[in-house]
mmCIF file of C-alpha atoms and ligand atoms in Angstrom:
data_model
loop_
_atom_site.group_PDB
_atom_site.id
_atom_site.type_symbol
_atom_site.label_atom_id
_atom_site.label_comp_id
_atom_site.label_asym_id
_atom_site.label_seq_id
_atom_site.Cartn_x
_atom_site.Cartn_y
_atom_site.Cartn_z
ATOM 1 C CA MET Q 1 107.063 122.348 88.860
ATOM 2 C CA LEU Q 2 103.490 121.828 89.995
ATOM 3 C CA ILE Q 3 102.120 119.633 92.781
ATOM 4 C CA LEU Q 4 99.321 117.174 92.053
ATOM 5 C CA ALA Q 5 97.397 116.393 95.242
ATOM 6 C CA ILE Q 6 94.889 113.606 95.904
ATOM 7 C CA GLU Q 7 92.488 113.286 98.861
ATOM 8 C CA THR Q 8 90.236 110.263 99.374
ATOM 9 C CA SER Q 9 90.105 109.870 103.167
ATOM 10 C CA CYS Q 10 86.305 109.755 103.470
ATOM 11 C CA ASP Q 11 83.475 110.238 100.975
ATOM 12 C CA ASP Q 12 84.833 112.986 98.727
ATOM 13 C CA THR Q 13 87.087 112.132 95.809
ATOM 14 C CA CYS Q 14 89.364 115.149 95.401
ATOM 15 C CA ALA Q 15 92.301 116.205 93.251
ATOM 16 C CA ALA Q 16 94.081 119.552 93.025
ATOM 17 C CA VAL Q 17 96.930 121.157 91.124
ATOM 18 C CA LEU Q 18 99.026 123.782 92.882
ATOM 19 C CA ASP Q 19 101.725 126.171 91.818
ATOM 20 C CA GLY Q 20 103.274 126.950 95.194
ATOM 21 C CA PRO Q 21 100.534 128.500 97.350
ATOM 22 C CA ARG Q 22 98.410 129.188 94.263
ATOM 23 C CA VAL Q 23 95.558 126.749 93.577
ATOM 24 C CA LEU Q 24 95.230 126.146 89.823
ATOM 25 C CA ALA Q 25 92.481 123.530 90.182
ATOM 26 C CA ASN Q 26 90.569 122.071 93.117
ATOM 27 C CA THR Q 27 88.195 119.345 91.914
ATOM 28 C CA ILE Q 28 85.790 117.572 94.245
ATOM 29 C CA SER Q 29 83.406 114.764 93.445
ATOM 30 C CA SER Q 30 81.098 114.250 96.395
ATOM 31 C CA GLN Q 31 79.668 110.803 97.018
ATOM 32 C CA ALA Q 32 77.039 112.202 99.397
ATOM 33 C CA ALA Q 33 74.158 110.987 97.236
ATOM 34 C CA ALA Q 34 75.522 107.425 97.250
ATOM 35 C CA HIS Q 35 75.673 107.371 101.065
ATOM 36 C CA ALA Q 36 72.486 109.335 101.785
ATOM 37 C CA GLN Q 37 70.276 106.241 101.472
ATOM 38 C CA PHE Q 38 72.258 104.636 104.319
ATOM 39 C CA GLY Q 39 72.168 107.734 106.559
ATOM 40 C CA GLY Q 40 75.969 107.914 106.761
ATOM 41 C CA VAL Q 41 79.198 106.930 105.057
ATOM 42 C CA VAL Q 42 79.501 103.210 104.287
ATOM 43 C CA PRO Q 43 83.262 102.533 104.085
ATOM 44 C CA GLU Q 44 83.070 99.830 101.420
ATOM 45 C CA VAL Q 45 80.781 101.941 99.239
ATOM 46 C CA ALA Q 46 83.207 104.867 99.623
ATOM 47 C CA SER Q 47 86.203 102.742 98.537
ATOM 48 C CA ARG Q 48 84.394 101.454 95.473
ATOM 49 C CA HIS Q 49 83.340 104.939 94.424
ATOM 50 C CA HIS Q 50 86.864 106.261 94.910
ATOM 51 C CA LEU Q 51 88.118 103.469 92.634
ATOM 52 C CA GLU Q 52 85.822 104.651 89.879
ATOM 53 C CA LEU Q 53 86.210 108.374 90.435
ATOM 54 C CA THR Q 54 89.879 108.983 91.199
ATOM 55 C CA ALA Q 55 91.199 108.808 87.622
ATOM 56 C CA PRO Q 56 88.503 111.090 86.113
ATOM 57 C CA VAL Q 57 88.816 113.564 88.992
ATOM 58 C CA VAL Q 58 92.619 113.757 88.542
ATOM 59 C CA GLU Q 59 92.099 114.240 84.818
ATOM 60 C CA ALA Q 60 89.541 116.977 85.421
ATOM 61 C CA ALA Q 61 91.887 118.804 87.812
ATOM 62 C CA LEU Q 62 94.778 118.642 85.332
ATOM 63 C CA GLY Q 63 92.472 119.885 82.581
ATOM 64 C CA GLU Q 64 91.223 122.797 84.660
ATOM 65 C CA ALA Q 65 94.796 123.740 85.551
ATOM 66 C CA GLY Q 66 95.786 123.600 81.869
ATOM 67 C CA ALA Q 67 98.488 121.102 82.837
ATOM 68 C CA THR Q 68 99.557 117.566 81.977
ATOM 69 C CA LEU Q 69 101.391 115.009 84.096
ATOM 70 C CA ASP Q 70 104.628 116.257 82.472
ATOM 71 C CA ASP Q 71 104.218 119.498 84.420
ATOM 72 C CA ILE Q 72 103.952 117.719 87.780
ATOM 73 C CA GLY Q 73 107.019 117.680 90.044
ATOM 74 C CA ALA Q 74 105.571 115.789 93.024
ATOM 75 C CA VAL Q 75 102.435 113.827 93.907
ATOM 76 C CA ALA Q 76 100.894 114.549 97.312
ATOM 77 C CA VAL Q 77 98.322 112.267 98.884
ATOM 78 C CA THR Q 78 96.380 111.982 102.129
ATOM 79 C CA ALA Q 79 97.919 109.000 103.929
ATOM 80 C CA GLY Q 80 95.664 109.154 107.015
ATOM 81 C CA PRO Q 81 93.757 109.358 109.219
ATOM 82 C CA GLY Q 82 90.549 108.230 107.528
ATOM 83 C CA LEU Q 83 88.766 105.159 106.197
ATOM 84 C CA ILE Q 84 91.516 102.681 105.407
ATOM 85 C CA GLY Q 85 89.977 101.350 102.181
ATOM 86 C CA ALA Q 86 89.304 104.860 100.934
ATOM 87 C CA LEU Q 87 92.829 106.009 101.826
ATOM 88 C CA LEU Q 88 94.367 103.011 100.076
ATOM 89 C CA VAL Q 89 92.704 103.953 96.802
ATOM 90 C CA GLY Q 90 94.229 107.441 96.983
ATOM 91 C CA VAL Q 91 97.672 106.231 98.051
ATOM 92 C CA SER Q 92 97.753 103.523 95.360
ATOM 93 C CA THR Q 93 96.659 106.006 92.706
ATOM 94 C CA ALA Q 94 99.335 108.472 93.807
ATOM 95 C CA LYS Q 95 101.999 105.756 93.679
ATOM 96 C CA ALA Q 96 100.798 104.632 90.252
ATOM 97 C CA ILE Q 97 101.095 108.192 88.921
ATOM 98 C CA ALA Q 98 104.415 108.965 90.608
ATOM 99 C CA ALA Q 99 106.364 105.722 90.151
ATOM 100 C CA PRO Q 100 106.570 105.478 86.306
ATOM 101 C CA ARG Q 101 107.731 109.104 86.222
ATOM 102 C CA ARG Q 102 110.108 108.653 89.189
ATOM 103 C CA LEU Q 103 108.384 111.562 90.902
ATOM 104 C CA PRO Q 104 108.595 111.947 94.681
ATOM 105 C CA LEU Q 105 105.511 111.039 96.708
ATOM 106 C CA VAL Q 106 104.492 113.304 99.582
ATOM 107 C CA PRO Q 107 102.271 111.578 102.164
ATOM 108 C CA VAL Q 108 100.186 114.136 104.042
ATOM 109 C CA ASP Q 109 98.346 113.937 107.338
ATOM 110 C CA HIS Q 110 94.706 114.899 106.760
ATOM 111 C CA LEU Q 111 94.513 117.101 109.855
ATOM 112 C CA GLN Q 112 97.717 118.880 108.883
ATOM 113 C CA GLY Q 113 95.950 119.460 105.574
ATOM 114 C CA HIS Q 114 93.054 121.228 107.302
ATOM 115 C CA VAL Q 115 95.561 123.490 109.073
ATOM 116 C CA ALA Q 116 97.503 124.070 105.839
ATOM 117 C CA ALA Q 117 94.410 125.347 103.982
ATOM 118 C CA ASN Q 118 95.273 128.591 105.765
ATOM 119 C CA PHE Q 119 98.654 128.787 103.946
ATOM 120 C CA LEU Q 120 96.993 129.066 100.527
ATOM 121 C CA GLU Q 121 96.570 132.228 98.491
ATOM 122 C CA PRO Q 122 94.883 134.672 98.648
ATOM 123 C CA ASP Q 123 96.241 136.123 101.898
ATOM 124 C CA PRO Q 124 98.163 133.143 103.247
ATOM 125 C CA LEU Q 125 98.366 133.230 107.030
ATOM 126 C CA GLU Q 126 101.856 133.035 108.488
ATOM 127 C CA PRO Q 127 102.456 131.087 111.718
ATOM 128 C CA PRO Q 128 102.287 131.446 114.642
ATOM 129 C CA PHE Q 129 98.522 131.109 115.056
ATOM 130 C CA LEU Q 130 95.925 129.153 116.965
ATOM 131 C CA CYS Q 131 93.839 126.848 114.763
ATOM 132 C CA LEU Q 132 90.543 125.224 115.667
ATOM 133 C CA VAL Q 133 90.110 122.100 113.547
ATOM 134 C CA ALA Q 134 86.564 120.721 113.667
ATOM 135 C CA SER Q 135 85.623 117.980 111.222
ATOM 136 C CA GLY Q 136 83.496 114.849 111.060
ATOM 137 C CA GLY Q 137 86.174 112.717 112.688
ATOM 138 C CA HIS Q 138 88.236 115.114 114.811
ATOM 139 C CA THR Q 139 87.984 118.227 116.921
ATOM 140 C CA LEU Q 140 91.157 119.808 118.235
ATOM 141 C CA LEU Q 141 92.949 123.018 119.054
ATOM 142 C CA ALA Q 142 96.304 123.254 117.307
ATOM 143 C CA GLY Q 143 99.119 125.587 118.260
ATOM 144 C CA VAL Q 144 100.693 126.288 114.883
ATOM 145 C CA ARG Q 145 104.249 127.612 115.241
ATOM 146 C CA GLY Q 146 105.593 126.624 111.826
ATOM 147 C CA HIS Q 147 104.352 125.413 108.452
ATOM 148 C CA ALA Q 148 104.875 121.724 109.302
ATOM 149 C CA GLY Q 149 103.309 120.062 112.328
ATOM 150 C CA TYR Q 150 101.471 121.621 115.249
ATOM 151 C CA GLU Q 151 101.175 121.282 118.966
ATOM 152 C CA LEU Q 152 98.021 119.570 120.191
ATOM 153 C CA LEU Q 153 96.576 121.909 122.835
ATOM 154 C CA GLY Q 154 93.201 120.217 123.312
ATOM 155 C CA GLN Q 155 90.938 117.687 121.645
ATOM 156 C CA THR Q 156 87.540 116.076 121.963
ATOM 157 C CA LEU Q 157 87.263 113.371 124.579
ATOM 158 C CA ASP Q 158 84.419 111.651 122.729
ATOM 159 C CA ASP Q 159 82.507 112.657 119.575
ATOM 160 C CA ALA Q 160 83.848 115.107 117.019
ATOM 161 C CA ALA Q 161 81.885 118.331 116.494
ATOM 162 C CA GLY Q 162 80.891 117.370 112.949
ATOM 163 C CA GLU Q 163 79.873 113.918 114.120
ATOM 164 C CA ALA Q 164 77.551 115.565 116.667
ATOM 165 C CA PHE Q 165 76.029 117.749 113.934
ATOM 166 C CA ASP Q 166 75.511 114.652 111.771
ATOM 167 C CA LYS Q 167 73.971 112.579 114.578
ATOM 168 C CA VAL Q 168 71.598 115.336 115.690
ATOM 169 C CA ALA Q 169 70.640 116.016 112.080
ATOM 170 C CA ARG Q 170 69.783 112.352 111.742
ATOM 171 C CA LEU Q 171 67.667 112.510 114.908
ATOM 172 C CA LEU Q 172 65.768 115.419 113.363
ATOM 173 C CA GLY Q 173 65.267 113.471 110.134
ATOM 174 C CA LEU Q 174 67.480 115.743 108.071
ATOM 175 C CA GLY Q 175 69.377 112.979 106.291
ATOM 176 C CA TYR Q 176 73.031 112.879 105.358
ATOM 177 C CA PRO Q 177 75.261 114.899 105.285
ATOM 178 C CA GLY Q 178 73.728 116.539 108.318
ATOM 179 C CA GLY Q 179 75.863 119.577 109.160
ATOM 180 C CA PRO Q 180 74.842 121.880 106.296
ATOM 181 C CA ALA Q 181 71.169 120.798 106.541
ATOM 182 C CA LEU Q 182 71.119 121.443 110.275
ATOM 183 C CA GLU Q 183 72.667 124.881 109.789
ATOM 184 C CA LYS Q 184 69.993 125.745 107.228
ATOM 185 C CA LEU Q 185 67.159 124.630 109.501
ATOM 186 C CA ALA Q 186 68.687 126.402 112.523
ATOM 187 C CA ARG Q 187 68.328 129.747 110.725
ATOM 188 C CA GLU Q 188 64.553 129.464 111.192
ATOM 189 C CA GLY Q 189 64.733 128.505 114.868
ATOM 190 C CA ASP Q 190 65.286 130.155 118.225
ATOM 191 C CA PRO Q 191 68.733 129.303 119.658
ATOM 192 C CA ALA Q 192 67.440 129.966 123.178
ATOM 193 C CA ALA Q 193 64.332 127.771 122.830
ATOM 194 C CA PHE Q 194 65.836 124.815 124.704
ATOM 195 C CA GLU Q 195 68.381 124.848 127.477
ATOM 196 C CA MET Q 196 71.361 122.730 126.518
ATOM 197 C CA PRO Q 197 74.128 121.375 128.738
ATOM 198 C CA VAL Q 198 77.323 123.402 128.456
ATOM 199 C CA ALA Q 199 79.875 120.605 128.321
ATOM 200 C CA MET Q 200 83.337 121.009 129.820
ATOM 201 C CA SER Q 201 82.551 124.503 131.109
ATOM 202 C CA ARG Q 202 84.038 123.741 134.509
ATOM 203 C CA ASP Q 203 86.982 121.825 133.077
ATOM 204 C CA PRO Q 204 90.008 124.127 133.207
ATOM 205 C CA GLY Q 205 91.674 122.578 130.151
ATOM 206 C CA LEU Q 206 91.184 122.952 126.413
ATOM 207 C CA ASP Q 207 89.494 119.630 125.683
ATOM 208 C CA PHE Q 208 86.032 119.280 124.190
ATOM 209 C CA SER Q 209 83.116 116.897 124.660
ATOM 210 C CA PHE Q 210 80.003 116.623 122.504
ATOM 211 C CA ARG Q 211 78.472 113.408 123.731
ATOM 212 C CA CYS Q 212 76.287 114.901 126.471
ATOM 213 C CA LEU Q 213 74.927 117.472 124.032
ATOM 214 C CA LYS Q 214 73.920 114.704 121.670
ATOM 215 C CA THR Q 215 72.387 112.713 124.546
ATOM 216 C CA ALA Q 216 70.429 115.791 125.676
ATOM 217 C CA LEU Q 217 68.925 115.984 122.198
ATOM 218 C CA VAL Q 218 68.019 112.292 122.275
ATOM 219 C CA TYR Q 219 66.060 112.793 125.534
ATOM 220 C CA LEU Q 220 64.471 116.026 124.313
ATOM 221 C CA CYS Q 221 63.247 114.290 121.158
ATOM 222 C CA ARG Q 222 61.964 111.352 123.183
ATOM 223 C CA ASP Q 223 60.021 113.707 125.474
ATOM 224 C CA LEU Q 224 58.619 115.750 122.608
ATOM 225 C CA GLY Q 225 57.523 112.720 120.597
ATOM 226 C CA PRO Q 226 57.548 112.535 116.784
ATOM 227 C CA GLU Q 227 54.943 115.272 116.308
ATOM 228 C CA GLY Q 228 56.590 117.584 118.818
ATOM 229 C CA VAL Q 229 59.964 117.083 117.154
ATOM 230 C CA GLU Q 230 58.493 117.916 113.771
ATOM 231 C CA GLU Q 231 56.859 121.047 115.164
ATOM 232 C CA ARG Q 232 59.931 122.259 117.053
ATOM 233 C CA CYS Q 233 62.703 120.922 114.805
ATOM 234 C CA ALA Q 234 63.997 124.377 113.835
ATOM 235 C CA ASP Q 235 64.208 125.372 117.516
ATOM 236 C CA LEU Q 236 65.937 122.086 118.342
ATOM 237 C CA ALA Q 237 68.454 122.619 115.529
ATOM 238 C CA ALA Q 238 69.109 126.228 116.538
ATOM 239 C CA SER Q 239 69.505 125.355 120.235
ATOM 240 C CA PHE Q 240 71.883 122.484 119.482
ATOM 241 C CA GLN Q 241 73.947 124.580 117.078
ATOM 242 C CA ALA Q 242 74.217 127.441 119.584
ATOM 243 C CA ALA Q 243 75.451 125.054 122.283
ATOM 244 C CA ALA Q 244 77.947 123.298 120.003
ATOM 245 C CA VAL Q 245 79.312 126.584 118.644
ATOM 246 C CA GLY Q 246 79.301 127.998 122.184
ATOM 247 C CA GLN Q 247 81.596 125.240 123.401
ATOM 248 C CA LEU Q 248 83.995 125.573 120.454
ATOM 249 C CA VAL Q 249 84.230 129.328 120.915
ATOM 250 C CA ALA Q 250 84.559 129.090 124.716
ATOM 251 C CA LYS Q 251 87.611 126.845 124.349
ATOM 252 C CA LEU Q 252 89.117 129.132 121.713
ATOM 253 C CA GLU Q 253 88.635 132.075 124.059
ATOM 254 C CA ARG Q 254 90.177 130.159 126.952
ATOM 255 C CA ALA Q 255 93.246 129.427 124.816
ATOM 256 C CA LEU Q 256 93.464 133.070 123.745
ATOM 257 C CA LYS Q 257 93.301 134.257 127.343
ATOM 258 C CA ARG Q 258 96.660 132.610 127.894
ATOM 259 C CA GLY Q 259 97.955 135.530 125.837
ATOM 260 C CA GLU Q 260 100.283 133.637 123.529
ATOM 261 C CA TRP Q 261 98.362 133.883 120.264
ATOM 262 C CA GLN Q 262 97.768 136.952 118.103
ATOM 263 C CA ALA Q 263 96.036 135.192 115.212
ATOM 264 C CA VAL Q 264 93.290 132.601 114.882
ATOM 265 C CA ALA Q 265 92.319 130.294 112.011
ATOM 266 C CA LEU Q 266 89.709 127.589 111.479
ATOM 267 C CA GLY Q 267 89.769 124.309 109.582
ATOM 268 C CA GLY Q 268 87.596 121.259 108.921
ATOM 269 C CA GLY Q 269 84.040 120.898 107.661
ATOM 270 C CA VAL Q 270 82.414 122.531 110.699
ATOM 271 C CA ALA Q 271 84.459 125.672 109.962
ATOM 272 C CA ALA Q 272 82.046 126.164 107.040
ATOM 273 C CA ASN Q 273 79.258 126.759 109.581
ATOM 274 C CA GLY Q 274 77.994 130.350 109.438
ATOM 275 C CA ALA Q 275 77.119 130.556 113.140
ATOM 276 C CA LEU Q 276 80.629 129.402 114.104
ATOM 277 C CA ARG Q 277 82.260 131.829 111.666
ATOM 278 C CA GLU Q 278 80.186 134.712 113.073
ATOM 279 C CA ALA Q 279 80.892 133.790 116.686
ATOM 280 C CA VAL Q 280 84.648 133.473 116.084
ATOM 281 C CA THR Q 281 84.642 136.769 114.174
ATOM 282 C CA ALA Q 282 82.954 138.475 117.142
ATOM 283 C CA LEU Q 283 85.406 136.875 119.585
ATOM 284 C CA CYS Q 284 88.446 137.998 117.598
ATOM 285 C CA GLU Q 285 87.075 141.540 117.172
ATOM 286 C CA ARG Q 286 86.430 141.744 120.889
ATOM 287 C CA ARG Q 287 89.950 140.603 121.732
ATOM 288 C CA GLY Q 288 91.740 142.454 118.917
ATOM 289 C CA ILE Q 289 93.054 139.212 117.395
ATOM 290 C CA GLN Q 290 93.717 138.669 113.683
ATOM 291 C CA LEU Q 291 91.304 136.146 112.148
ATOM 292 C CA LYS Q 292 91.745 134.115 108.982
ATOM 293 C CA LEU Q 293 88.625 132.504 107.527
ATOM 294 C CA VAL Q 294 89.325 130.437 104.436
ATOM 295 C CA ALA Q 295 86.581 129.999 101.824
ATOM 296 C CA ARG Q 296 84.016 127.376 102.794
ATOM 297 C CA GLU Q 297 85.115 124.995 100.037
ATOM 298 C CA LEU Q 298 88.585 124.928 101.602
ATOM 299 C CA CYS Q 299 87.110 124.025 105.029
ATOM 300 C CA THR Q 300 85.388 120.822 103.957
ATOM 301 C CA ASP Q 301 87.550 118.049 102.515
ATOM 302 C CA ASN Q 302 89.496 119.036 99.429
ATOM 303 C CA ALA Q 303 92.847 118.240 97.835
ATOM 304 C CA ALA Q 304 94.143 121.843 97.647
ATOM 305 C CA MET Q 305 94.769 121.733 101.406
ATOM 306 C CA ILE Q 306 96.710 118.469 100.956
ATOM 307 C CA GLY Q 307 98.876 120.079 98.267
ATOM 308 C CA SER Q 308 99.406 123.039 100.596
ATOM 309 C CA ALA Q 309 100.600 120.804 103.450
ATOM 310 C CA ALA Q 310 102.793 118.861 101.023
ATOM 311 C CA ARG Q 311 104.854 121.994 100.336
ATOM 312 C CA PHE Q 312 106.175 121.747 103.883
ATOM 313 C CA ALA Q 313 106.181 117.952 104.382
ATOM 314 C CA THR Q 314 108.915 115.382 103.744
ATOM 315 C CA PRO Q 315 108.808 113.805 100.264
ATOM 316 C CA ILE Q 316 109.736 110.160 99.780
ATOM 317 C CA GLU Q 317 111.805 109.376 96.712
ATOM 318 C CA TYR Q 318 111.190 106.479 94.318
ATOM 319 C CA PRO Q 319 111.237 103.522 94.993
ATOM 320 C CA ALA Q 320 111.051 103.838 98.801
ATOM 321 C CA TYR Q 321 107.384 104.834 98.724
ATOM 322 C CA LEU Q 322 106.256 101.671 96.975
ATOM 323 C CA ALA Q 323 106.099 100.047 100.432
ATOM 324 C CA TYR Q 324 104.439 103.039 102.070
ATOM 325 C CA ASP Q 325 101.143 102.304 103.858
ATOM 326 C CA ALA Q 326 98.111 104.438 104.599
ATOM 327 C CA PHE Q 327 97.171 104.759 108.290
ATOM 328 C CA PRO Q 328 93.538 104.845 109.503
ATOM 329 C CA THR Q 329 93.905 106.530 112.906
ATOM 330 C CA ARG Q 330 95.793 109.559 114.087
ATOM 331 C CA GLN Q 331 99.429 108.680 114.447
ATOM 332 C CA ASN Q 332 100.013 110.044 117.906
ATOM 333 C CA PRO Q 333 96.562 110.281 119.420
ATOM 334 C CA ALA Q 334 97.884 110.531 122.997
ATOM 335 C CA ASP Q 335 98.991 114.156 122.673
ATOM 336 C CA GLY Q 336 102.143 116.129 122.134
ATOM 337 C CA PRO Q 337 103.496 117.667 118.967
ATOM 338 C CA ILE Q 338 102.699 115.952 115.721
ATOM 339 C CA ARG Q 339 105.843 115.211 113.770
ATOM 340 C CA GLN Q 340 106.735 116.872 110.504
ATOM 341 C CA GLY Q 341 103.643 116.741 108.367
ATOM 342 C CA GLY Q 342 102.171 114.425 110.955
ATOM 343 C CA LEU Q 343 104.228 111.556 109.604
ATOM 344 C CA ASP Q 344 107.297 109.669 110.662
ATOM 345 C CA VAL Q 345 108.318 108.756 107.166
ATOM 346 C CA SER Q 346 111.471 106.815 108.051
ATOM 347 C CA ALA Q 347 109.560 104.361 110.218
ATOM 348 C CA ARG Q 348 107.130 103.629 107.406
ATOM 349 C CA ARG Q 349 109.501 103.114 104.518
ATOM 350 C CA GLY Q 350 110.035 99.398 104.969
ATOM 351 C CA ALA Q 351 111.987 97.242 102.536
ATOM 352 C CA VAL Q 352 111.494 97.487 98.816
HETATM 353 O O1 KG4 Y 401 86.478 118.035 107.166
HETATM 354 P P1 KG4 Y 401 85.276 117.339 106.642
HETATM 355 O O2 KG4 Y 401 84.779 117.730 105.278
HETATM 356 O O3 KG4 Y 401 85.498 115.779 106.628
HETATM 357 C C1 KG4 Y 401 86.170 115.137 107.680
HETATM 358 O O4 KG4 Y 401 87.414 115.231 107.735
HETATM 359 O O5 KG4 Y 401 85.444 114.577 108.530
HETATM 360 O O6 KG4 Y 401 84.115 117.539 107.725
HETATM 361 C C2 KG4 Y 401 82.868 116.962 107.518
HETATM 362 C C3 KG4 Y 401 82.004 117.318 108.691
HETATM 363 C C4 KG4 Y 401 80.669 116.593 108.664
HETATM 364 O O7 KG4 Y 401 80.410 116.106 109.955
HETATM 365 C C5 KG4 Y 401 79.706 117.691 108.266
HETATM 366 O O8 KG4 Y 401 78.392 117.507 108.747
HETATM 367 C C6 KG4 Y 401 80.356 118.914 108.887
HETATM 368 O O9 KG4 Y 401 81.716 118.719 108.688
HETATM 369 N N1 KG4 Y 401 79.903 120.147 108.237
HETATM 370 C C7 KG4 Y 401 79.195 121.101 108.858
HETATM 371 C C8 KG4 Y 401 78.906 122.085 107.884
HETATM 372 N N2 KG4 Y 401 79.453 121.702 106.696
HETATM 373 C C9 KG4 Y 401 80.075 120.510 106.940
HETATM 374 N N3 KG4 Y 401 78.782 121.195 110.133
HETATM 375 C C10 KG4 Y 401 78.063 122.289 110.462
HETATM 376 N N4 KG4 Y 401 77.728 123.262 109.591
HETATM 377 C C11 KG4 Y 401 78.126 123.201 108.307
HETATM 378 N N5 KG4 Y 401 77.799 124.170 107.437
HETATM 379 ZN ZN1 ZN Y 402 88.467 116.584 106.844
#
């Protein structure tokens, strides 16, 4: 039987159909244009768009896979973390598809999904491996020892890497979404043009921080003035990107120096960044470590990664999931291993 997966945690409405690790369809409807006028994601606008888009996107994915709902054996859905209204649309849709057919529902942790993109064909990566997850909402180093769950080895103490890309892009007048636009502009600039603070370089741990980098850019832009910023924007973008990538790679290298990991993988929207991919490739070549780089469309939000994580997560049978709730923040943000699939299903079943 096939898995139907739905992802609506932020501003992309996504559905996928999987046959084991094989992706038969991975449909994404981006709402970027709807949010661009506001310079960022407006949660209420995202929820309303998901409401309109989820059914057609699911239909499109089934069509592309050459499947119908009769071929589906389980419905997977991102349950959190993310925008609560957006998540609720996905979870309600998944319940509405699963319940009449008495199909199991598989709630999936979004971050586990980013890790699980590496389990998809072609060339699925087998644990153990070290995974850097860098998205718009999270930045963390995951020690992946099995297909479900991971050990949190380090995480950002303030902004996420993608959030920093988005904020700096906004400062440079690049609009939303900022990461890809900033990467494009950085190609024309000199990464050594401006000296950037190297955050957390003296911290012996594996945590990240991007706030001081963002603040440095704010002051640089203020000192340069609007005309100066316009003139030097490619250099500013390149210098920021080099510093952000430098920190991500430095922490990866520090984790690798502990000698435990023989393979590295990336996940999350920032993993689509060419400069990061090149720097991690060079690091892994230098250290003789296996590197898995999934296709860019599997780095940014998509439902195929949710279906992949669902293969190793705990399904909830009908009717228990009717009372299941989405969760907006990471379940165990303190630290420590994330439970199976990132979810403690039993605690969330509630009465039905
Ligand atoms: O994983 P993702 O699609 O959504 C979240 O879970 O947040 O990540 C989105 C983030 C955004 O901050 C976006 O600007 C960033 O990933 N991003 C990039 C690139 N593509 C997406 N950042 C840098 N370079 C890129 N090419
Ligand atoms: Zn994501």
